XYZ file of C-alpha atoms in Angstrom:
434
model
C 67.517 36.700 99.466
C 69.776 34.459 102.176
C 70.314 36.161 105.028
C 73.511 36.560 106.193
C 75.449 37.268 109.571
C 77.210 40.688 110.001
C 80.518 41.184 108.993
C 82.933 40.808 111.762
C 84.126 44.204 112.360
C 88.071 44.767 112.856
C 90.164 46.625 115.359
C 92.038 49.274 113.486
C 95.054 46.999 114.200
C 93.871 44.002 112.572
C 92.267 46.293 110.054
C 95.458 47.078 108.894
C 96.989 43.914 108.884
C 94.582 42.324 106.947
C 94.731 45.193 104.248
C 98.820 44.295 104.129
C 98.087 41.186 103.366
C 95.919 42.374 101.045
C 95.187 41.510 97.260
C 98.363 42.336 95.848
C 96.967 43.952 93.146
C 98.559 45.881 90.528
C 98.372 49.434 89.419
C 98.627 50.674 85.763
C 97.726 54.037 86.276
C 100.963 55.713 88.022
C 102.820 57.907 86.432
C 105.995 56.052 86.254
C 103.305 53.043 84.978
C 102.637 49.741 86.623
C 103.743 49.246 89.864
C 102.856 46.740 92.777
C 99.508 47.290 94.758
C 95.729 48.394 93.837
C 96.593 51.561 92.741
C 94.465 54.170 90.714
C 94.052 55.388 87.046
C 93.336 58.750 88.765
C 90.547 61.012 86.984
C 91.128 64.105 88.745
C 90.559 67.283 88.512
C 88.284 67.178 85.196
C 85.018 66.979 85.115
C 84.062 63.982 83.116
C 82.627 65.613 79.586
C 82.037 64.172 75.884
C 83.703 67.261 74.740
C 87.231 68.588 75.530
C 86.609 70.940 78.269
C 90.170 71.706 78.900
C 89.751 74.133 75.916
C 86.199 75.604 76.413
C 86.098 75.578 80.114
C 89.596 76.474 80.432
C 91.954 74.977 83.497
C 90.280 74.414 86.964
C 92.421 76.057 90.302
C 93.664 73.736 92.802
C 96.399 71.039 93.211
C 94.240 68.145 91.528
C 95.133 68.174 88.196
C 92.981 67.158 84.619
C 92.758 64.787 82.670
C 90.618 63.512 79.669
C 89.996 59.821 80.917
C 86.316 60.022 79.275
C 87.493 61.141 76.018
C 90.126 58.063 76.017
C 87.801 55.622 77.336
C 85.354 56.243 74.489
C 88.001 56.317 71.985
C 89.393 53.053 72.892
C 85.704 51.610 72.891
C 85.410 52.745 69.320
C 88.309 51.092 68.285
C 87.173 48.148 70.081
C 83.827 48.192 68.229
C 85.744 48.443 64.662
C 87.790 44.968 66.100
C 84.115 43.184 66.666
C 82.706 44.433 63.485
C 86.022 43.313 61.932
C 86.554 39.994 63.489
C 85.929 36.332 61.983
C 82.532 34.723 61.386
C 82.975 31.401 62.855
C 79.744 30.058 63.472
C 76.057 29.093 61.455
C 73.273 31.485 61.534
C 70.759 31.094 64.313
C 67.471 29.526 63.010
C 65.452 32.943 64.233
C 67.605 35.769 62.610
C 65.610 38.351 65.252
C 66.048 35.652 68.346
C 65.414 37.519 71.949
C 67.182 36.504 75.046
C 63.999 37.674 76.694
C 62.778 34.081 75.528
C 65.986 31.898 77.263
C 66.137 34.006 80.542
C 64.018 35.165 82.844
C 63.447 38.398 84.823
C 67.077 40.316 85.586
C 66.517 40.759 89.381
C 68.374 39.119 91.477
C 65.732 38.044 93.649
C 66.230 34.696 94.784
C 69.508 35.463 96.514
C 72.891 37.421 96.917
C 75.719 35.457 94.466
C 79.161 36.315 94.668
C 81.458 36.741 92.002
C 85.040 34.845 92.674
C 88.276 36.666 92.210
C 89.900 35.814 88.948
C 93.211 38.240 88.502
C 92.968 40.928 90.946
C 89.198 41.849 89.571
C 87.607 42.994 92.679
C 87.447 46.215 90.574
C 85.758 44.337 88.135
C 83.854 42.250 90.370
C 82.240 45.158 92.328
C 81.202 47.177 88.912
C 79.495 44.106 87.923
C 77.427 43.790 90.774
C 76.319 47.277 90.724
C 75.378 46.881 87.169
C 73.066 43.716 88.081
C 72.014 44.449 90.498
C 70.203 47.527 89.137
C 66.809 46.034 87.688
C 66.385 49.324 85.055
C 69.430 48.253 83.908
C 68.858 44.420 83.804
C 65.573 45.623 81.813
C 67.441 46.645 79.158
C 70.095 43.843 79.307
C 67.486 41.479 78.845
C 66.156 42.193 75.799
C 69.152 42.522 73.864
C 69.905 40.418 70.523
C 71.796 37.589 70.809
C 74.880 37.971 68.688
C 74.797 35.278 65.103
C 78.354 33.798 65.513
C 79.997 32.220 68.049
C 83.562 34.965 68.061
C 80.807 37.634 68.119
C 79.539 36.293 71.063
C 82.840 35.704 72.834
C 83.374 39.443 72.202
C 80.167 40.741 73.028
C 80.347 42.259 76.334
C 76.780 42.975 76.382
C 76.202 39.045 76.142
C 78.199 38.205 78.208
C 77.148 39.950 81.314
C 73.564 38.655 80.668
C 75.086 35.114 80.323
C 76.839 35.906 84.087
C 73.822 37.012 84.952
C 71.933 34.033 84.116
C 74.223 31.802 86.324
C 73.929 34.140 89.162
C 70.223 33.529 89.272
C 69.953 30.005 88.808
C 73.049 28.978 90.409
C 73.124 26.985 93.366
C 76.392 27.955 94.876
C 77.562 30.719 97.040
C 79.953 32.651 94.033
C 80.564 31.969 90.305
C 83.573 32.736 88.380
C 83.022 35.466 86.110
C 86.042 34.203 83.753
C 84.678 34.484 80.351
C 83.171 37.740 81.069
C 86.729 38.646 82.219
C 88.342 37.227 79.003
C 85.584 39.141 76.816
C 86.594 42.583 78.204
C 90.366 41.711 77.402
C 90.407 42.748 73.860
C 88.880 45.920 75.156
C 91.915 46.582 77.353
C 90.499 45.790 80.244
C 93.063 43.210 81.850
C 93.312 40.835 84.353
C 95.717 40.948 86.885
C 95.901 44.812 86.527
C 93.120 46.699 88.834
C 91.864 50.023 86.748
C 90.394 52.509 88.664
C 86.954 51.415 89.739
C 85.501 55.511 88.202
C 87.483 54.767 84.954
C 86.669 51.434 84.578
C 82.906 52.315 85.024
C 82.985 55.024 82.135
C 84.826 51.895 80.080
C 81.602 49.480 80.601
C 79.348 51.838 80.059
C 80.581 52.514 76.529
C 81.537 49.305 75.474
C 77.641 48.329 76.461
C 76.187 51.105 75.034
C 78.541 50.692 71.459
C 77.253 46.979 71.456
C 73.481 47.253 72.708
C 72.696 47.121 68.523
C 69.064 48.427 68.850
C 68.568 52.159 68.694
C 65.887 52.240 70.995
C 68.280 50.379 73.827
C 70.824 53.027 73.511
C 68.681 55.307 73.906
C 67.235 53.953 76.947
C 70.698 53.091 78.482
C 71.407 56.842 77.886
C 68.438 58.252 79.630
C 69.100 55.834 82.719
C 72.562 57.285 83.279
C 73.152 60.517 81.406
C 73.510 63.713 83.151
C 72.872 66.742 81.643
C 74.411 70.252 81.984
C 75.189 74.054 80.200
C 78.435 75.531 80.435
C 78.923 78.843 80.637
C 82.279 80.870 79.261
C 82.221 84.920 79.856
C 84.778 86.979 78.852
C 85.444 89.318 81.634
C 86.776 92.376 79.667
C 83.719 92.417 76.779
C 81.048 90.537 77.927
C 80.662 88.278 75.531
C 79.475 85.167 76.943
C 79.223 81.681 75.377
C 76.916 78.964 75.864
C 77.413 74.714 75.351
C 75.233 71.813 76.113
C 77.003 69.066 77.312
C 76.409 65.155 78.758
C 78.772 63.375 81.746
C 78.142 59.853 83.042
C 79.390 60.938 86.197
C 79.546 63.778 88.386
C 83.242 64.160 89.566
C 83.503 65.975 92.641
C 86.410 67.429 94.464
C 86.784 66.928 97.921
C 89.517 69.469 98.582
C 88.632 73.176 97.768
C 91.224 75.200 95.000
C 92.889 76.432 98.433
C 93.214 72.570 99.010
C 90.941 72.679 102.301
C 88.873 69.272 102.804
C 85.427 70.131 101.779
C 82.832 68.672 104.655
C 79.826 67.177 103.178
C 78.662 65.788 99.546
C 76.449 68.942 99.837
C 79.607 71.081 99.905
C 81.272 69.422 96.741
C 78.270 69.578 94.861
C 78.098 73.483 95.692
C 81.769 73.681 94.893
C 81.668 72.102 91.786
C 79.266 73.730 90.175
C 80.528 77.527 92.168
C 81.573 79.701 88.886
C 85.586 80.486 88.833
C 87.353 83.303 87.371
C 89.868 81.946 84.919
C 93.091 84.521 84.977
C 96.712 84.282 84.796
C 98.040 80.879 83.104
C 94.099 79.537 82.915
C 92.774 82.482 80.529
C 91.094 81.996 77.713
C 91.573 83.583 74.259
C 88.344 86.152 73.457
C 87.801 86.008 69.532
C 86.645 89.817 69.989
C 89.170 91.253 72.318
C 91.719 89.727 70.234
C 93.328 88.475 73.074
C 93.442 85.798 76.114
C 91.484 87.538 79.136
C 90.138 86.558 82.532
C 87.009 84.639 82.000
C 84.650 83.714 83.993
C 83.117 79.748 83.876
C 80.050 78.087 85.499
C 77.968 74.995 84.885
C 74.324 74.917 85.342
C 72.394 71.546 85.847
C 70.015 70.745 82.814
C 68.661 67.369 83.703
C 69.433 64.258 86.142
C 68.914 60.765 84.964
C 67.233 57.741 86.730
C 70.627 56.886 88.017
C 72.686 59.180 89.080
C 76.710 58.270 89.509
C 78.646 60.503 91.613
C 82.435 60.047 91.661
C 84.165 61.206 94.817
C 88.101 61.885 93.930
C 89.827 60.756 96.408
C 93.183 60.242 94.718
C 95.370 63.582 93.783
C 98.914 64.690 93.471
C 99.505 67.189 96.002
C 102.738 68.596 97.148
C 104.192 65.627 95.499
C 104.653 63.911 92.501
C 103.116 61.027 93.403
C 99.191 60.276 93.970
C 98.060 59.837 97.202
C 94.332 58.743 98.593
C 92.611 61.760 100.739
C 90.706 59.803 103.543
C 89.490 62.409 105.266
C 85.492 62.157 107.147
C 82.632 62.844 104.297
C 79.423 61.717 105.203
C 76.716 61.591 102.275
C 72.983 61.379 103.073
C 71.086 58.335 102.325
C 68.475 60.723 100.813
C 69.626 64.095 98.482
C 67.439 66.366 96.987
C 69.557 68.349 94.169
C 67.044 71.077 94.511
C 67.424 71.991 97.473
C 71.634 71.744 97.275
C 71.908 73.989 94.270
C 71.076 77.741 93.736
C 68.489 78.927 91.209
C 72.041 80.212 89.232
C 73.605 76.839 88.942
C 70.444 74.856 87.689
C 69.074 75.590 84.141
C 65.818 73.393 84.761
C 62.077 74.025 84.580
C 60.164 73.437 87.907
C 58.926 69.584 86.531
C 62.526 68.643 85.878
C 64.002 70.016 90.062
C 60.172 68.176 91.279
C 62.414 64.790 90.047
C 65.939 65.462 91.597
C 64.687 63.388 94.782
C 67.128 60.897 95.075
C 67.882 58.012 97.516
C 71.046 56.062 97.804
C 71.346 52.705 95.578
C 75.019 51.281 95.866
C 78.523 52.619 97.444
C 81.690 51.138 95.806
C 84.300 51.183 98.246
C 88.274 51.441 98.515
C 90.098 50.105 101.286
C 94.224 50.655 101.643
C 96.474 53.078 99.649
C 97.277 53.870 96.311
C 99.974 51.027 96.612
C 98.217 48.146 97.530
C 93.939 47.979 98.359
C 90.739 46.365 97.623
C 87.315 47.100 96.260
C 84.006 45.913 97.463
C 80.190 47.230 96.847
C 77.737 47.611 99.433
C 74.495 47.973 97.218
C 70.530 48.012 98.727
C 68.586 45.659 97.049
C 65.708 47.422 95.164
C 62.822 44.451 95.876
C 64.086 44.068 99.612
C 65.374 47.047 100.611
C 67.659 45.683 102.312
C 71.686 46.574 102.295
C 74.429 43.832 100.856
C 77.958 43.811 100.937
C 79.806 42.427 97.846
C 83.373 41.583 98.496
C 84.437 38.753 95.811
C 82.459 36.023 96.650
C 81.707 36.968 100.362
C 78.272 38.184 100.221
C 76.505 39.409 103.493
C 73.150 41.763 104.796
C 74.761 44.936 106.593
C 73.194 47.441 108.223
C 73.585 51.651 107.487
C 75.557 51.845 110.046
C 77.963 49.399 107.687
C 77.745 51.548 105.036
C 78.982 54.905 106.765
C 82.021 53.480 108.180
C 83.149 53.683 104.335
C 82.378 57.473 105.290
C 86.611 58.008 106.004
C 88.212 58.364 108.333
C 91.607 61.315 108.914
C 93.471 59.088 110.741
C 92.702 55.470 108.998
C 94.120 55.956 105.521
C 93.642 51.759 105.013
C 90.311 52.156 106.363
C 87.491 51.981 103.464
C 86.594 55.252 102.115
C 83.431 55.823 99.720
C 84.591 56.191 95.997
C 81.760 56.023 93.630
C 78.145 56.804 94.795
C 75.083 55.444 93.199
C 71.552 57.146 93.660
C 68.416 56.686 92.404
C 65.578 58.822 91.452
C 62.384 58.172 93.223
C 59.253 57.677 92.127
C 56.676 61.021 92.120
C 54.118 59.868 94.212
């Protein structure tokens, strides 16, 4: 890859007035709805199941309240599949009904060097998703040998596609950025709109299922499952009879608080993971009704941790309401290792794993995506280590540049820099058993 020169590092001062200045970009996740500024469809205090858990698991203590973002992302992606299957054939056959794009482009890696993606509409959301996604070469394996769609509308609306399309440019391309505009357009009819910034963790879950809904071949859902689904068991015990119940469940991320139910900042990653999966009693307005006391009781819930995938997503909420009605970003210190074994983080009673499955939970950082300013008005960028270099990259836009670690922990936070970047959405992956 180029090399590039550091970053220029700003004075808190000029920090801040460069942040002002900003993007400008817009917000349609408030509760009063679009206002001015990057704000935040905020997923907070949920945790990110294909099932309602508001039901099973009950309510969660704490100020940071739920929501069932997942459920409506995937929802919306099936009614966007139904509008593809549905829409107008406007275009011949291809010659080769089983055509590969495995035979028009060449390895997904971005290996030659780091390409920008230009701003288009206040997508630096957008922008620093994508580059995560490509620049992950498990993923790109899969991309790559997708079927190329038979009509022309079916490829304007195939998101799938259309990122390997982008990601064909970015390889051969000679210049510095390319304008990911048609990739932009394609999302539209999936909601996903331009000159309205979605929350980067929401707008990750949306991908994912719009790529998985259009992969077409079984065996690439499958393997775009195993790459990013997590695994766990819920656990609901009444605590008057006993009688305890027992779910399977997937997430695509883990979404960890970083203020306790007492609202205390929580230190580490280590201490959210612990906290998130620490069993709560369920009792006044959060109890549960027991089919054989007849009754709602206090119940008790855990999670246990059933399997981690190849890549492992980690959402750190940093957006709540507390002692308001509005949402506000927590910016608070919260360092995260570069390397995190789950094994050693987690009790025996909060993983439900054989010894072969905790031997794989070695992980090792892959990609930060980072937000910088307030819930009114901010940016997104991606610092992301290459996986042939091993090197670090940051991704702003089209400004592409080699950072050091030292780079990446300043998006650690900071109590008194709320513009400063602050870690939002951590990306590890598993390493290989030697």
């Amino acid at each position: 890859m180029r090399q590039h020169r550091p970053r220029r590092r700003f004075c808190p001062a000029e920090r801040g007035a460069a942040l002002r200045r900003g993007c400008g970009e817009s917000c349609a996740g408030s509760p009063a709805g679009p206002v001015s500024g990057c704000g935040v469809i905020v997923v907070l205090r949920e945790r990110s199941f294909c099932l309602c858990t508001k039901l099973f698991m009950g309510e969660r203590s704490g100020r940071q309240e739920r929501s069932k973002k997942l459920e409506l992302a995937r929802s919306e992606t099936m009614k966007a599949g139904a509008d593809v299957q549905n829409s107008k054939e406007e275009a011949k056959e291809p010659k080769a009904k089983d055509q590969r794009l495995t035979s028009v482009f060449g390895v997904a890696d971005l290996k030659n060097e780091a390409i920008g993606l230009y701003n288009v509409g206040q997508s630096c959301c957008l922008n620093s998703l994508l580059q995560v996604f490509l620049m992950n070469i498990h993923f790109t394996g899969i991309l790559r040998r997708i079927m190329i769609p038979r009509h022309a509308a079916q490829m304007r609306r195939n998101v799938p596609y259309q990122m390997l399309l982008l990601l064909e440019e970015m390889q051969h391309g000679k210049r510095k950025a390319v304008f990911p505009t048609a990739f932009a357009h394609c999302l539209s009819a999936y909601r996903v709109k331009l000159f309205v910034q979605h929350d980067a963790a929401q707008l990750f879950l949306t991908l994912w299922n719009v790529i998985k809904m259009q992969m077409g071949k079984p065996e690439l859902v499958e393997e775009l499952s195993d790459l990013y689904t997590i695994c766990v068991q819920e656990h609901l015990a009444c605590q008057k009879c006993s009688v305890e119940t027992k779910r399977n469940s997937s997430m695509l991320t883990l979404p960890l608080p970083v203020l306790d139910s007492n609202s205390h900042k929580l230190r580490t990653l280590e201490n959210c993971l612990q906290y998130f999966f620490h069993p709560e009693e369920l009792t006044d307005h959060n109890m549960c009704f027991c089919e054989q006391c007849g009754r709602k009781t206090p119940f008790l819930q855990s999670m246990r941790l059933v399997h981690l995938p190849k890549t492992l997503t980690i959402h750190l909420k940093r957006f709540c309401f507390e002692n308001s009605a509005y949402i506000h970003k927590l910016s608070h210190y919260l360092p995260f290792p570069q390397d995190l074994d789950f094994s050693a983080v987690l009790t025996e009673d909060q993983c439900q794993a054989d010894a072969n499955e905790k031997a794989a939970w070695q992980y090792e950082l892959f990609a930060v995506v980072a937000h910088s300013g307030s819930t009114s008005c901010g940016h997104y960028c991606a610092y992301i280590r290459s996986l042939t270099e091993r090197k670090w990259y940051c991704f702003n836009d089209s400004e592409v540049c080699q950072v050091s670690w030292d780079d990446v922990k300043c998006t650690y936070g900071h109590p008194s820099l709320h513009w400063a970047e602050t870690a939002y959405l951590l990306m590890y992956m598993k390493k290989q058993l030697q």
